[in-house]
Short mmCIF file of C-alpha atoms in Angstrom, two decimals:
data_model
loop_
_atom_site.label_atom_id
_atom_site.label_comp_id
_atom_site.label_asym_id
_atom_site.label_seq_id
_atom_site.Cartn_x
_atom_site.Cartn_y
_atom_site.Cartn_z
CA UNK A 1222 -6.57 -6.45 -31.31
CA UNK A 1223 -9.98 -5.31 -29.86
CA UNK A 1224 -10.39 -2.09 -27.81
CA UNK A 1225 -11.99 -2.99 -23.93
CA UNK A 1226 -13.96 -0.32 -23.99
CA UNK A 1227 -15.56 0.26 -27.23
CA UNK A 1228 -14.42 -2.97 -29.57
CA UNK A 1229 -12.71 -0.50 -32.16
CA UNK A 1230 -9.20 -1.34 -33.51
CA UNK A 1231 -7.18 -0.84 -30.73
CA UNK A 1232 -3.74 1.15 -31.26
CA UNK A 1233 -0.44 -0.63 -31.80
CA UNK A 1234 1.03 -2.33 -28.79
CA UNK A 1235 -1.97 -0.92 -26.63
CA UNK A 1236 -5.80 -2.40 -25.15
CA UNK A 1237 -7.63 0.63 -25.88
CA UNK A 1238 -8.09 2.71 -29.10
CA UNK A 1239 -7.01 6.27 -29.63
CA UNK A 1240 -10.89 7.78 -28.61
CA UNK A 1241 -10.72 5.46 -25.36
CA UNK A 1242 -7.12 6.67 -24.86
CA UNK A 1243 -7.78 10.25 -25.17
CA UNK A 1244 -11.19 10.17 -23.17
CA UNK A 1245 -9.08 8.18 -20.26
CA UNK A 1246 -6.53 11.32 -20.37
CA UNK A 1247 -8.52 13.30 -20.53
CA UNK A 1248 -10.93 12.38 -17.23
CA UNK A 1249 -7.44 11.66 -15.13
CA UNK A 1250 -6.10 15.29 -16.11
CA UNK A 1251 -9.33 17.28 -14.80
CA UNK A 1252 -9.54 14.69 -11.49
CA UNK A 1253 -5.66 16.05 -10.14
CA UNK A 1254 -5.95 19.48 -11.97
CA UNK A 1255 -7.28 21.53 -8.85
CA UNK A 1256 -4.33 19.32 -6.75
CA UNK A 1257 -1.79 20.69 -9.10
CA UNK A 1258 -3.16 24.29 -8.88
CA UNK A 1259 -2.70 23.81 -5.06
CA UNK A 1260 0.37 22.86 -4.67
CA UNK A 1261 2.05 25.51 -7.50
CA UNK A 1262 0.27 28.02 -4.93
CA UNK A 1263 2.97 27.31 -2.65
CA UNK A 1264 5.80 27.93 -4.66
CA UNK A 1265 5.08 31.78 -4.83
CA UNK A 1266 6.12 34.11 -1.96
CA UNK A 1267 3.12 34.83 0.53
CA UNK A 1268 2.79 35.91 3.73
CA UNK A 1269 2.58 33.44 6.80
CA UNK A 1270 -1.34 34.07 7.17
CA UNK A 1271 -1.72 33.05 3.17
CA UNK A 1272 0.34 30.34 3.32
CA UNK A 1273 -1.38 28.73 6.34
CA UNK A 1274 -4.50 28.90 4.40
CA UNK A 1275 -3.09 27.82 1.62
CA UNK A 1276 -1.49 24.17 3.30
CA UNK A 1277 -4.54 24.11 4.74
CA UNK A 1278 -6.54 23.51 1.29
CA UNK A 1279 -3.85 21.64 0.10
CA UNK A 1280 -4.13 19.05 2.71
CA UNK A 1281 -7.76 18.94 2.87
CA UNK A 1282 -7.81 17.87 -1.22
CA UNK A 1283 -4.90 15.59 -0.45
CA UNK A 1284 -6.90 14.04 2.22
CA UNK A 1285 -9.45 13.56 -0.24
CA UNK A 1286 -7.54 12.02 -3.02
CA UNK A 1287 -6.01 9.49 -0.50
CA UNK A 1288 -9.52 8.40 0.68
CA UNK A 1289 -10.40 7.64 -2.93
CA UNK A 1290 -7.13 5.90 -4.01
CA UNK A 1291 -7.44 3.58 -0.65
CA UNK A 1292 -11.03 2.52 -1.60
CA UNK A 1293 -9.12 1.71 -5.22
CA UNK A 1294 -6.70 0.17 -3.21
CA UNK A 1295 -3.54 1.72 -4.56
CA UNK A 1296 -2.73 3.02 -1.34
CA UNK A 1297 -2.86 2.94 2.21
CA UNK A 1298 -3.81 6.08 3.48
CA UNK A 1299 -1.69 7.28 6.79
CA UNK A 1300 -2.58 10.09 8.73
CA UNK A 1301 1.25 10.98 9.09
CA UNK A 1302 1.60 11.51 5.10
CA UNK A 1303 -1.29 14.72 5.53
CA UNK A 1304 1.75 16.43 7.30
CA UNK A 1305 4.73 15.06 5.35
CA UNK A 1306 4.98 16.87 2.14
CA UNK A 1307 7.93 14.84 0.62
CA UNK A 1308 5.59 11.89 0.46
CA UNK A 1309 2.84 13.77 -1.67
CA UNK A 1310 4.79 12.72 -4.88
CA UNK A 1311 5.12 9.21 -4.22
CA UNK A 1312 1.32 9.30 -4.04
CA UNK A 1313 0.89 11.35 -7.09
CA UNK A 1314 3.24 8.42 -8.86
CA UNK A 1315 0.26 6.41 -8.26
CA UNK A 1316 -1.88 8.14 -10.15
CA UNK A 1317 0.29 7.76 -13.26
CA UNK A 1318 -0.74 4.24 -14.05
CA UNK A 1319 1.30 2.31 -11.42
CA UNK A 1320 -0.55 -0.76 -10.00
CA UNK A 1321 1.38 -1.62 -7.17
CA UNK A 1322 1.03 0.20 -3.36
CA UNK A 1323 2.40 3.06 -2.61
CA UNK A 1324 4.55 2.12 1.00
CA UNK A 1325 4.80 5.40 3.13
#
């Protein structure tokens, strides 16, 4: 079978070849790294003015990433989710390679 992207041998049981594969990795890790950095932030002790800076980022870059996953239409953004942290990683399931809406 045919890679999509490049029409190279694609890998067993797979549409893309390795290169393809790795580039497509590669390009999804660097989009969410700077989310991930974010939210590990809050896991460390911090005073209440450092963590109030600190949500504040994070749900400004949230924000963002749910603008650009509803005009992918993967989700439908809802004002209520920039508040409710327990829904973050049902959105960040979405960006592993499921197709279907996220409901929140």
């Amino acid at each position: 079978m045919k890679c999509w992207y490049c029409n190279k041998e694609a890998m067993e049981d797979s549409l893309v070849c390795k290169d393809c594969n790795d580039e497509l990795d590669r390009k999804t890790q660097k989009k969410f790294r700077n989310l991930r950095r974010l939210i590990s932030l809050l896991n460390r002790p911090k005073t209440v003015e450092e963590l109030a800076q600190e949500m504040k980022l994070v749900r400004n870059t949230v924000y963002k990433y749910l603008v650009q996953l509803e005009e992918r239409g993967i989700v439908e953004r809802k004002r209520a989710l920039l508040y409710n942290w327990t829904d973050l990683w049902r959105v960040e399931g979405a960006y592993n390679g499921e197709d279907e809406k996220v409901k929140l």
